[in-house]
Coordinates of C-alpha atoms (C1' of nucleotides) in Angstrom, one line a residue:
Chain A
M56 CA 9.4 -6.4 -2.3
S57 CA 8.2 -6.0 -5.5
L58 CA 4.8 -6.0 -7.6
N59 CA 4.5 -5.6 -11.3
K60 CA 0.7 -6.9 -12.6
V61 CA -1.3 -5.7 -15.6
Q62 CA -5.4 -6.9 -15.6
L63 CA -7.0 -6.3 -19.2
I64 CA -10.1 -6.8 -20.0
G65 CA -10.0 -6.1 -24.3
N66 CA -10.2 -6.8 -27.6
V67 CA -7.9 -8.8 -29.9
G68 CA -7.2 -6.9 -33.0
K69 CA -5.7 -9.3 -34.7
D70 CA -5.2 -13.2 -35.1
P71 CA -2.1 -14.1 -33.2
D72 CA 1.1 -14.0 -34.8
V73 CA 2.7 -17.1 -32.5
R74 CA 6.6 -18.5 -33.3
Y75 CA 8.6 -21.0 -32.6
L76 CA 11.7 -20.4 -31.1
D77 CA 14.6 -23.1 -31.9
N78 CA 14.4 -24.5 -28.6
G79 CA 10.5 -25.4 -29.3
V80 CA 9.5 -22.9 -26.9
A81 CA 5.6 -21.1 -28.4
V82 CA 5.7 -16.8 -28.5
A83 CA 2.2 -15.2 -29.6
A84 CA 2.1 -12.2 -30.1
F85 CA -1.4 -10.0 -30.7
P86 CA -3.2 -6.4 -30.0
L87 CA -5.6 -6.1 -27.2
A88 CA -7.5 -3.3 -27.1
T89 CA -9.9 -1.6 -23.9
T90 CA -11.7 1.2 -24.8
E91 CA -12.5 4.2 -22.0
R92 CA -16.4 5.1 -22.6
G93 CA -16.8 8.7 -23.4
Y94 CA -18.4 11.3 -20.6
T95 CA -19.2 14.8 -19.8
L96 CA -17.4 16.9 -17.9
A97 CA -19.1 19.0 -14.9
N98 CA -18.4 22.1 -17.4
G99 CA -20.1 20.9 -20.8
T100 CA -16.6 19.7 -21.7
Q101 CA -17.2 16.5 -23.4
V102 CA -14.6 13.8 -23.5
P103 CA -14.6 11.6 -26.2
E104 CA -13.8 7.6 -25.7
R105 CA -10.9 6.4 -26.0
T106 CA -9.1 3.4 -27.0
E107 CA -6.0 1.6 -26.4
W108 CA -4.1 -1.0 -27.8
H109 CA -1.6 -2.6 -25.7
N110 CA 1.0 -5.1 -27.2
I111 CA -0.1 -8.8 -25.3
V112 CA 3.1 -11.2 -25.1
L113 CA 2.4 -14.9 -24.9
W114 CA 4.4 -17.5 -24.2
R115 CA 5.1 -21.5 -23.9
G116 CA 1.5 -23.0 -22.9
L117 CA -0.5 -20.0 -22.9
A118 CA 1.2 -19.2 -26.7
E119 CA -0.7 -22.5 -27.5
T120 CA -3.7 -22.1 -26.4
A121 CA -3.8 -18.9 -28.0
E122 CA -2.8 -20.1 -31.0
K123 CA -5.8 -22.7 -31.4
Y124 CA -8.7 -20.8 -29.8
V125 CA -7.5 -16.6 -29.9
H126 CA -8.5 -15.0 -32.8
K127 CA -9.6 -10.8 -33.9
G128 CA -12.5 -9.6 -32.2
D129 CA -12.7 -12.1 -29.2
K130 CA -12.9 -10.8 -25.6
L131 CA -10.0 -11.4 -23.7
Y132 CA -9.3 -11.4 -19.8
I133 CA -5.7 -10.7 -19.5
E134 CA -3.1 -11.2 -16.4
G135 CA 0.5 -10.3 -16.2
K136 CA 3.3 -7.7 -16.2
I137 CA 4.7 -4.4 -17.9
R138 CA 8.2 -4.7 -20.1
S139 CA 9.4 -2.1 -21.5
R140 CA 12.5 -3.4 -24.7
S141 CA 13.9 -1.9 -27.3
Y142 CA 15.5 -2.5 -30.7
D143 CA 17.0 -0.7 -33.9
D144 CA 15.1 0.0 -35.7
Q145 CA 14.8 -1.1 -39.9
N146 CA 16.5 2.2 -40.8
G147 CA 19.0 1.6 -37.1
I148 CA 17.0 4.2 -35.4
K149 CA 16.3 2.5 -31.3
R150 CA 12.9 1.9 -31.1
Y151 CA 10.9 1.3 -27.2
V152 CA 7.9 -0.7 -26.7
V153 CA 6.1 -1.1 -24.1
E154 CA 4.4 -4.8 -23.9
I155 CA 2.5 -7.3 -21.6
F156 CA 3.7 -10.6 -20.4
G157 CA 0.9 -12.9 -19.7
D158 CA 0.6 -15.1 -17.5
N159 CA -3.1 -16.1 -17.4
M160 CA -5.3 -15.4 -19.8
E161 CA -9.2 -16.2 -20.0
M162 CA -11.7 -15.8 -23.1
L163 CA -15.1 -14.4 -21.9
T164 CA -15.8 -15.1 -25.5
P165 CA -18.8 -17.5 -25.8
R166 CA -18.2 -20.6 -28.6
P167 CA -21.0 -22.1 -30.2
V168 CA -21.5 -25.4 -29.2
A169 CA -19.6 -28.0 -31.9
G170 CA -22.4 -29.7 -34.5
G171 CA -25.2 -28.0 -32.0
Q172 CA -27.4 -25.1 -32.2
P173 CA -25.1 -22.4 -30.4
Q174 CA -27.0 -21.0 -27.8
Q175 CA -26.2 -18.3 -25.2
A176 CA -24.4 -20.3 -22.9
A177 CA -22.2 -21.5 -25.6
S178 CA -19.3 -24.1 -24.4
Q179 CA -15.2 -23.0 -24.2
P180 CA -13.0 -24.5 -25.8
Q181 CA -11.1 -26.9 -23.0
P182 CA -7.0 -28.1 -24.1
S183 CA -6.1 -31.4 -22.9
A184 CA -3.4 -28.8 -21.2
P185 CA -4.2 -26.6 -19.0
V186 CA -4.9 -22.9 -19.4
Q187 CA -2.9 -22.1 -16.2
P188 CA 0.1 -22.6 -15.1
A189 CA 1.3 -25.1 -12.2
R190 CA -0.7 -25.4 -9.7
Q191 CA -0.7 -25.8 -5.9
A192 CA -2.3 -28.9 -4.6
D193 CA -4.0 -27.1 -2.7
A194 CA -7.8 -28.1 -3.4
A195 CA -6.9 -32.3 -3.0
E196 CA -5.9 -31.8 1.0
D197 CA -7.9 -30.8 4.0
L198 CA -6.5 -28.2 6.3
P199 CA -5.5 -29.1 10.0
F200 CA -6.2 -26.6 10.9
Chain B
M266 CA -13.8 -18.2 -17.8
S267 CA -13.5 -17.3 -14.8
L268 CA -11.1 -15.3 -12.1
N269 CA -11.1 -15.6 -8.4
K270 CA -8.5 -13.0 -7.4
V271 CA -7.9 -11.1 -4.3
Q272 CA -5.4 -8.5 -3.2
L273 CA -3.9 -7.4 0.1
I274 CA -1.7 -5.1 1.6
G275 CA -2.0 -5.7 5.6
N276 CA -0.9 -6.0 8.7
V277 CA 0.4 -10.0 10.1
G278 CA -2.0 -9.7 13.6
K279 CA -0.2 -13.2 14.8
D280 CA 2.7 -15.4 14.3
P281 CA 1.7 -18.0 11.5
D282 CA 0.6 -21.1 12.9
V283 CA 2.2 -23.9 10.6
R284 CA 1.7 -27.6 10.4
Y285 CA 2.9 -30.4 8.1
L286 CA 1.0 -32.7 6.6
D287 CA 1.2 -36.4 6.8
N288 CA 3.1 -35.9 3.2
G289 CA 4.4 -33.3 3.7
V290 CA 3.1 -30.7 3.1
A291 CA 3.4 -27.0 4.5
V292 CA 0.2 -25.1 5.7
A293 CA 0.7 -21.7 7.3
A294 CA -2.6 -19.7 8.6
F295 CA -2.8 -16.2 9.8
P296 CA -4.9 -13.7 10.4
L297 CA -3.9 -10.3 8.1
A298 CA -5.9 -6.8 9.3
T299 CA -6.4 -4.5 6.4
T300 CA -8.3 -1.0 7.3
E301 CA -10.0 1.5 5.9
R302 CA -9.7 5.0 6.5
G303 CA -12.6 7.0 8.3
Y304 CA -13.8 9.9 6.4
T305 CA -16.7 12.6 6.7
L306 CA -19.5 12.4 5.2
A307 CA -21.6 15.8 3.0
N308 CA -23.9 15.8 5.5
G309 CA -21.2 15.5 8.4
T310 CA -21.9 12.3 9.3
Q311 CA -17.9 10.7 10.3
V312 CA -17.8 7.1 9.2
P313 CA -15.3 5.7 11.6
E314 CA -12.0 3.9 10.6
R315 CA -12.2 0.1 10.2
T316 CA -10.4 -3.5 10.5
E317 CA -11.0 -6.1 8.5
W318 CA -9.4 -9.5 9.3
H319 CA -8.3 -12.0 6.7
N320 CA -7.5 -15.3 7.2
I321 CA -4.4 -16.1 5.1
V322 CA -3.6 -19.8 4.2
L323 CA -0.6 -20.7 2.6
W324 CA 0.6 -24.2 0.5
R325 CA 4.0 -26.0 0.7
G326 CA 6.9 -23.4 0.1
L327 CA 5.1 -20.1 1.0
A328 CA 3.9 -21.8 4.2
E329 CA 7.8 -22.8 5.4
T330 CA 8.5 -18.9 4.4
A331 CA 6.3 -17.6 6.5
E332 CA 6.9 -20.1 8.7
K333 CA 11.3 -18.5 8.8
Y334 CA 9.9 -15.0 8.2
V335 CA 6.4 -13.4 9.0
H336 CA 6.0 -12.0 12.4
K337 CA 3.4 -10.6 14.2
G338 CA 3.4 -7.3 13.2
D339 CA 4.7 -7.4 9.4
K340 CA 3.2 -6.0 6.7
L341 CA 2.7 -8.3 4.2
Y342 CA 1.2 -7.9 0.7
I343 CA -0.8 -11.3 -0.5
E344 CA -2.5 -12.2 -3.4
G345 CA -4.4 -15.6 -3.6
K346 CA -8.1 -16.2 -4.1
I347 CA -11.1 -16.9 -1.9
R348 CA -12.4 -20.1 -0.1
S349 CA -14.7 -20.7 1.3
R350 CA -15.3 -23.6 3.6
S351 CA -17.6 -25.8 6.5
Y352 CA -16.6 -27.2 9.3
D353 CA -18.5 -28.6 12.7
D354 CA -17.2 -26.7 15.7
Q355 CA -16.6 -28.5 19.3
N356 CA -21.0 -28.2 19.9
G357 CA -20.8 -29.9 16.4
I358 CA -23.1 -27.0 15.6
K359 CA -21.2 -26.4 11.3
R360 CA -19.5 -23.6 11.4
Y361 CA -18.6 -21.6 7.8
V362 CA -14.9 -20.2 7.9
V363 CA -13.1 -18.0 4.2
E364 CA -10.0 -18.1 3.7
I365 CA -7.5 -16.5 1.9
F366 CA -5.3 -18.9 -0.9
G367 CA -2.6 -17.4 -1.6
D368 CA 0.0 -17.4 -4.0
N369 CA 2.0 -14.7 -4.0
M370 CA 3.9 -12.4 -0.9
E371 CA 6.2 -9.8 -0.9
M372 CA 7.0 -8.7 2.4
L373 CA 7.0 -5.4 3.1
T374 CA 8.7 -4.3 6.3
P375 CA 12.5 -3.7 6.2
R376 CA 14.2 -5.7 8.2
P377 CA 18.0 -4.3 10.2
V378 CA 20.9 -5.6 8.2
A379 CA 22.2 -8.0 9.9
G380 CA 26.0 -7.0 11.7
G381 CA 24.9 -2.8 10.2
Q382 CA 23.8 -0.4 10.8
P383 CA 19.8 -0.9 9.3
Q384 CA 19.1 1.5 7.1
Q385 CA 16.4 3.2 5.0
A386 CA 16.0 0.5 2.0
A387 CA 17.0 -2.4 4.6
S388 CA 17.4 -5.6 2.5
Q389 CA 15.3 -8.3 2.3
P390 CA 15.4 -12.3 3.5
Q391 CA 16.6 -14.0 0.6
P392 CA 15.2 -17.4 0.8
S393 CA 16.8 -19.7 -1.7
A394 CA 13.9 -21.3 -2.6
P395 CA 12.1 -18.4 -4.5
V396 CA 8.5 -17.6 -3.1
Q397 CA 6.7 -17.3 -6.0
P398 CA 5.8 -20.7 -7.5
A399 CA 7.3 -22.3 -11.2
R400 CA 8.1 -19.1 -13.4
Q401 CA 8.1 -18.6 -17.2
A402 CA 11.6 -18.2 -18.9
D403 CA 10.7 -14.9 -20.3
A404 CA 13.7 -13.9 -19.3
A405 CA 16.1 -16.2 -20.7
E406 CA 15.4 -15.7 -24.6
D407 CA 15.1 -12.7 -27.7
L408 CA 11.6 -12.3 -28.6
P409 CA 11.2 -13.6 -32.5
F410 CA 9.5 -10.1 -33.4
Chain C
M141 CA -17.0 -4.4 -21.7
S142 CA -13.3 -3.1 -20.9
L143 CA -10.3 -3.1 -18.2
N144 CA -7.3 -1.4 -18.4
K145 CA -5.7 -2.1 -14.3
V146 CA -2.2 -2.0 -13.7
Q147 CA -1.4 -2.5 -10.5
L148 CA 2.9 -1.3 -8.7
I149 CA 4.7 -2.0 -5.8
G150 CA 8.0 -0.1 -6.3
N151 CA 10.8 2.5 -5.3
V152 CA 10.4 6.1 -6.3
G153 CA 13.7 6.6 -8.4
K154 CA 13.4 10.6 -8.3
D155 CA 10.8 13.6 -6.0
P156 CA 7.6 14.0 -7.6
D157 CA 7.8 17.0 -10.5
V158 CA 5.0 18.0 -9.4
R159 CA 3.2 20.8 -12.3
Y160 CA -0.1 23.0 -11.8
L161 CA -2.8 24.2 -14.9
D162 CA -3.8 26.7 -15.7
N163 CA -6.6 25.9 -14.8
G164 CA -5.2 25.2 -11.3
V165 CA -5.5 20.9 -11.2
A166 CA -1.9 20.0 -9.6
V167 CA -0.1 17.0 -11.7
A168 CA 2.8 14.8 -11.2
A169 CA 5.5 12.3 -12.6
F170 CA 7.9 10.4 -10.8
P171 CA 9.7 7.0 -12.1
L172 CA 9.2 3.8 -10.2
A173 CA 10.8 1.2 -10.2
T174 CA 9.8 -3.2 -10.2
T175 CA 11.8 -5.7 -9.8
E176 CA 11.8 -9.2 -11.0
R177 CA 14.1 -11.5 -8.2
G178 CA 16.9 -12.5 -10.8
Y179 CA 16.6 -17.0 -11.4
T180 CA 18.2 -20.2 -12.4
L181 CA 16.7 -22.1 -15.3
A182 CA 16.3 -25.9 -14.4
N183 CA 19.3 -25.9 -17.7
G184 CA 21.9 -23.6 -15.2
T185 CA 21.3 -20.6 -17.3
Q186 CA 21.0 -17.7 -15.2
V187 CA 18.1 -15.1 -15.1
P188 CA 19.9 -12.2 -13.7
E189 CA 17.7 -10.3 -11.7
R190 CA 15.8 -7.6 -13.6
T191 CA 14.4 -3.8 -13.4
E192 CA 12.0 -2.5 -15.0
W193 CA 10.8 1.5 -15.0
H194 CA 7.3 3.0 -14.9
N195 CA 6.6 6.8 -15.6
I196 CA 3.9 7.5 -12.9
V197 CA 1.4 10.1 -13.8
L198 CA -0.7 11.9 -10.5
W199 CA -3.7 14.6 -11.0
R200 CA -5.3 17.1 -8.5
G201 CA -5.0 15.4 -5.2
L202 CA -2.7 12.1 -5.3
A203 CA -0.4 14.9 -7.3
E204 CA -0.5 17.3 -4.3
T205 CA -0.3 14.1 -1.4
A206 CA 3.0 13.0 -3.9
E207 CA 4.0 16.8 -3.9
K208 CA 4.1 16.3 -0.3
Y209 CA 4.5 13.6 0.8
V210 CA 6.1 11.2 -2.0
H211 CA 10.6 11.1 -2.5
K212 CA 12.9 9.1 -4.0
G213 CA 13.6 5.4 -2.3
D214 CA 9.6 6.0 -1.1
K215 CA 8.3 2.7 -2.0
L216 CA 4.9 2.9 -2.9
Y217 CA 1.6 1.1 -4.5
I218 CA 0.2 2.5 -7.0
E219 CA -2.8 1.8 -9.1
G220 CA -4.3 3.2 -12.2
K221 CA -4.1 2.8 -15.9
I222 CA -1.6 2.3 -18.9
R223 CA -1.4 5.3 -21.3
S224 CA 0.4 5.8 -24.0
R225 CA 0.8 9.1 -25.7
S226 CA 2.7 10.5 -28.9
Y227 CA 4.5 13.5 -28.4
D228 CA 7.6 15.6 -30.9
D229 CA 10.5 15.5 -29.8
Q230 CA 13.3 18.6 -29.4
N231 CA 14.7 16.6 -33.6
G232 CA 11.1 16.7 -34.0
I233 CA 10.6 13.1 -33.8
K234 CA 7.2 12.0 -32.9
R235 CA 7.9 9.9 -30.0
Y236 CA 6.0 7.3 -27.9
V237 CA 5.4 7.3 -24.2
V238 CA 3.6 4.3 -21.7
E239 CA 2.7 6.2 -19.1
I240 CA 0.4 4.7 -15.7
F241 CA -2.3 7.1 -14.9
G242 CA -2.7 6.2 -11.0
D243 CA -5.5 6.3 -8.8
N244 CA -4.7 5.5 -6.7
M245 CA -2.2 5.4 -3.9
E246 CA 0.0 3.8 -0.2
M247 CA 2.6 4.6 1.0
L248 CA 4.1 1.6 2.5
T249 CA 7.3 3.8 4.0
P250 CA 7.2 3.5 7.4
R251 CA 7.7 7.4 8.6
P252 CA 9.6 8.5 11.9
V253 CA 7.0 9.6 14.4
A254 CA 7.7 13.1 15.0
G255 CA 9.0 14.0 18.4
G256 CA 9.3 10.6 19.0
Q257 CA 11.6 7.7 18.8
P258 CA 11.6 5.6 15.6
Q259 CA 9.1 2.5 16.2
Q260 CA 8.0 -0.2 14.3
A261 CA 4.6 0.4 13.4
A262 CA 5.3 4.2 13.0
S263 CA 2.9 6.5 11.4
Q264 CA 2.0 8.3 8.0
P265 CA 0.8 11.2 7.1
Q266 CA -2.8 11.3 7.0
P267 CA -3.5 14.0 4.6
S268 CA -7.1 16.6 5.8
A269 CA -7.8 15.7 2.4
P270 CA -8.5 11.9 1.2
V271 CA -5.9 9.8 -0.2
Q272 CA -8.4 7.9 -2.5
P273 CA -11.1 9.5 -4.6
A274 CA -14.7 9.7 -3.6
R275 CA -15.9 6.8 -1.9
Q276 CA -19.3 5.4 -1.1
A277 CA -21.0 6.0 1.9
D278 CA -21.4 2.0 2.0
A279 CA -20.3 1.5 5.3
A280 CA -22.1 4.0 6.9
E281 CA -25.3 1.9 6.0
D282 CA -26.8 -1.2 7.7
L283 CA -27.8 -3.5 5.1
P284 CA -31.4 -4.2 4.0
F285 CA -31.1 -7.9 3.4
Chain D
M5 CA -1.4 2.1 3.9
S6 CA -3.3 -0.6 3.2
L7 CA -5.5 -2.4 0.6
N8 CA -8.2 -4.7 0.3
K9 CA -9.5 -5.6 -3.7
V10 CA -10.7 -8.3 -5.1
Q11 CA -11.1 -9.0 -8.9
L12 CA -14.1 -12.0 -9.7
I13 CA -15.5 -13.2 -13.4
G14 CA -18.2 -15.1 -12.7
N15 CA -22.0 -16.0 -13.6
V16 CA -24.6 -14.5 -11.3
G17 CA -26.7 -17.3 -9.6
K18 CA -30.2 -15.0 -9.4
D19 CA -31.7 -12.4 -10.3
P20 CA -30.4 -9.2 -8.3
D21 CA -32.4 -8.2 -5.1
V22 CA -32.7 -5.1 -4.8
R23 CA -34.0 -2.5 -2.1
Y24 CA -33.9 1.3 -0.8
L25 CA -32.7 2.6 1.9
D26 CA -34.8 4.8 3.3
N27 CA -33.0 7.6 2.3
G28 CA -33.8 6.6 -1.2
V29 CA -29.9 4.4 -1.6
A30 CA -30.1 1.5 -3.3
V31 CA -28.9 -1.8 -2.4
A32 CA -28.8 -4.5 -4.8
A33 CA -27.3 -8.0 -3.9
F34 CA -27.3 -11.4 -5.7
P35 CA -25.2 -15.2 -5.8
L36 CA -21.6 -14.9 -8.1
A37 CA -19.8 -18.4 -8.8
T38 CA -16.7 -19.0 -9.9
T39 CA -15.7 -22.1 -11.3
E40 CA -11.7 -23.7 -10.9
R41 CA -10.7 -26.1 -13.3
G42 CA -10.3 -29.6 -11.9
Y43 CA -6.8 -30.8 -13.3
T44 CA -4.9 -34.4 -12.2
L45 CA -1.7 -35.0 -9.8
A46 CA 0.9 -35.1 -10.9
N47 CA 0.4 -39.3 -9.1
G48 CA -2.8 -39.1 -10.4
T49 CA -5.0 -38.0 -7.9
Q50 CA -8.3 -36.1 -9.9
V51 CA -8.6 -32.8 -8.7
P52 CA -12.1 -32.2 -9.6
E53 CA -13.4 -28.7 -11.0
R54 CA -15.2 -26.3 -7.9
T55 CA -17.4 -23.6 -7.8
E56 CA -17.5 -21.6 -5.3
W57 CA -20.3 -18.6 -4.3
H58 CA -19.7 -14.8 -3.5
N59 CA -22.4 -12.6 -2.0
I60 CA -21.5 -9.2 -3.9
V61 CA -23.3 -6.5 -2.7
L62 CA -23.0 -3.5 -4.7
W63 CA -24.5 0.7 -3.8
R64 CA -26.1 3.9 -5.6
G65 CA -25.4 3.9 -9.0
L66 CA -24.6 0.0 -9.5
A67 CA -27.3 -1.2 -7.6
E68 CA -29.7 0.9 -9.8
T69 CA -27.5 0.1 -12.9
A70 CA -27.9 -4.2 -11.3
E71 CA -31.4 -3.6 -11.6
K72 CA -31.6 -2.8 -15.1
Y73 CA -29.4 -5.1 -16.8
V74 CA -27.7 -7.9 -14.5
H75 CA -29.7 -11.6 -14.3
K76 CA -29.1 -14.9 -13.4
G77 CA -26.7 -16.2 -16.0
D78 CA -24.6 -13.4 -16.7
K79 CA -21.4 -13.3 -16.7
L80 CA -19.6 -10.7 -14.7
Y81 CA -16.2 -8.8 -14.0
I82 CA -16.8 -7.3 -10.5
E83 CA -14.0 -5.1 -8.3
G84 CA -15.0 -4.7 -4.7
K85 CA -13.5 -5.0 -1.4
I86 CA -14.2 -8.3 1.1
R87 CA -15.8 -7.5 3.6
S88 CA -17.5 -9.5 6.9
R89 CA -20.5 -8.2 9.0
S90 CA -22.7 -10.4 11.8
Y91 CA -26.1 -10.8 12.3
D92 CA -28.3 -12.6 14.0
D93 CA -30.4 -15.2 12.2
Q94 CA -33.9 -16.1 13.2
N95 CA -33.0 -18.5 16.1
G96 CA -31.0 -15.9 17.6
I97 CA -28.0 -17.3 16.8
K98 CA -24.8 -15.7 16.0
R99 CA -23.9 -15.8 12.5
Y100 CA -21.2 -14.4 10.1
V101 CA -21.7 -13.4 6.4
V102 CA -18.3 -12.7 4.1
E103 CA -20.1 -10.1 1.0
I104 CA -17.8 -8.4 -1.5
F105 CA -19.2 -4.5 -2.0
G106 CA -18.4 -3.8 -5.6
D107 CA -16.8 -0.7 -6.6
N108 CA -17.2 -1.6 -10.5
M109 CA -18.9 -3.4 -12.4
E110 CA -18.3 -4.7 -16.4
M111 CA -20.9 -6.6 -18.0
L112 CA -19.4 -9.8 -20.0
T113 CA -22.4 -11.2 -21.3
P114 CA -23.2 -9.9 -24.8
R115 CA -27.2 -8.7 -25.3
P116 CA -29.0 -9.7 -28.7
V117 CA -28.7 -6.0 -30.9
A118 CA -32.8 -4.5 -30.1
G119 CA -35.0 -5.1 -33.2
G120 CA -31.4 -6.6 -35.6
Q121 CA -30.9 -9.8 -35.6
P122 CA -28.2 -11.5 -33.2
Q123 CA -24.8 -11.2 -33.8
Q124 CA -21.8 -12.1 -31.6
A125 CA -20.5 -8.7 -31.8
A126 CA -24.1 -7.4 -30.1
S127 CA -23.9 -4.3 -28.6
Q128 CA -24.2 -3.6 -24.8
P129 CA -26.8 -1.8 -22.7
Q130 CA -25.8 2.2 -22.4
P131 CA -27.0 2.8 -19.4
S132 CA -27.4 7.3 -19.5
A133 CA -25.2 7.6 -15.8
P134 CA -22.3 5.9 -16.1
V135 CA -21.8 1.9 -14.6
Q136 CA -18.9 3.1 -13.1
P137 CA -17.8 6.4 -10.1
A138 CA -17.0 9.8 -10.9
R139 CA -13.4 9.3 -13.1
Q140 CA -11.1 12.4 -13.1
A141 CA -11.3 14.7 -16.0
D142 CA -7.6 13.5 -16.8
A143 CA -8.1 12.6 -20.2
A144 CA -9.3 16.3 -21.4
E145 CA -6.2 17.6 -20.5
D146 CA -2.3 17.8 -21.9
L147 CA -0.1 16.9 -20.3
P148 CA 2.4 19.5 -19.5
F149 CA 5.7 17.8 -19.1
Chain E
dT111 C1' -27.8 -20.8 -7.1
dT112 C1' -24.5 -19.9 -12.5
dT113 C1' -21.8 -21.3 -15.7
dT114 C1' -18.2 -24.4 -19.2
Chain F
dT110 C1' -5.7 -3.2 -35.6
dT111 C1' -10.8 -4.8 -31.2
dT112 C1' -15.3 -3.5 -28.7
dT113 C1' -19.6 -1.6 -27.4

DNA sequence: TTTT
DNA sequence: TTTT
């Protein structure tokens, strides 16, 4: 009965910070910037360009993919959900942070072809483990209708 | 490097047609209507309301949930992807159809409480198998940052 | 080159707080709850249900529609963007807040028919001003292809 | 009470076909390809890569932007709605086509800097008319809360 | 008919 | 802290 979905296309502000939990689960965090173009109102007021920074958090396979292939400056598509959490900062003050827990990622920065001359339509990394979580085998079946 | 995503909120046109493949996989199909409000153009032209019918196809657990809980007239949120396919009709003419393969569904029609008086925030069916595909256990972990 | 999009289906936590700027522009604010079902991990760990509260902000016509038709408990679809801002609280401490600036809203709570008996496909309020921002007149034209 | 939304990231199959209606309104049409990676099922079955072709239709300012800046091979983000229509083909047979009427577009192919040496983070065209439809002036205002 |  |  509920939907909490975020979709971002933006630029990575820093190389991902990737950590491994005791159980071996990878978690990656990095900032992603989305920028709205500035524009001029009917009354002549200039509304300047505005950048929003999003705290991206990825888990497991996506975190490992980010560790290998995502770098500062890259353009990414991230799909996920909004998650708030609080923590006590070093002064013992309760802080709130809003994060985007990503469950789908597409890398939009073309990569140069390894060993070849760079070209416009460069090949992307093809991780052996799929970037996306488990899919349904729907393409493998004929429809019974 | 690609995204193919559809999100619909609309009304179910017919009870789902659910079939089981030889390997036991369930597939459900039903039409879903989305309606745009009509409006009036600046020049006075009336643009009438318009209904679009979408061919929804669900697989596996979602198909089984639809078989149990989805009925004609229900309001649904469906998220999925666009899929085209062709088939030969009974006259041997090649036909094309566009379908929405759903991978997330939320039921938006309130259900009356079984055995109680209906109330505004009515309970939804709570299938023992989750409506959504596998999730990451991200809620179970503390962040290492 | 950027996308900042949020889509929520959830329940309104309080009646909207609607204010009018000096220039007559309406602004509405209210909390919206989205709830994830709890689930059980493969290792038996129970991940409890979890509710996320979103600070919704609407402007102009949408704010006026909210003032008239949105109430605590209602189910809404909200589409918009993530917006962070900081302010100084009453103790002079800088606080950060993340808001969802909505630019599309659909009301998902069926309304009883005025003066009639409630029915499944109940009518929604039909504000004279459209709920959505300006649309293109694309439905009024025949395609030249 | 309805939502009909499509979001695509894909590659343009042909230069846009742009026409002008008698009233001066521009309409652009072009195919966009989205490709799903192939994968291997648990039982060893290979599900091959699969490409879906979408018929994109843009109106007015977006059509004019496409005419100027969109070319075969470009990667685009397109947001819009699904629209079906029928027409009689040259043999008088009724044909159905499903189109995506786009209302938001982001160009994801980096452009070489005019007059400079190409670089990874190349500048995008900056049309004088904004790519997006009218926006609310929400960034220009302080919140009254 | 695109792209990786 | 990114990018155009």
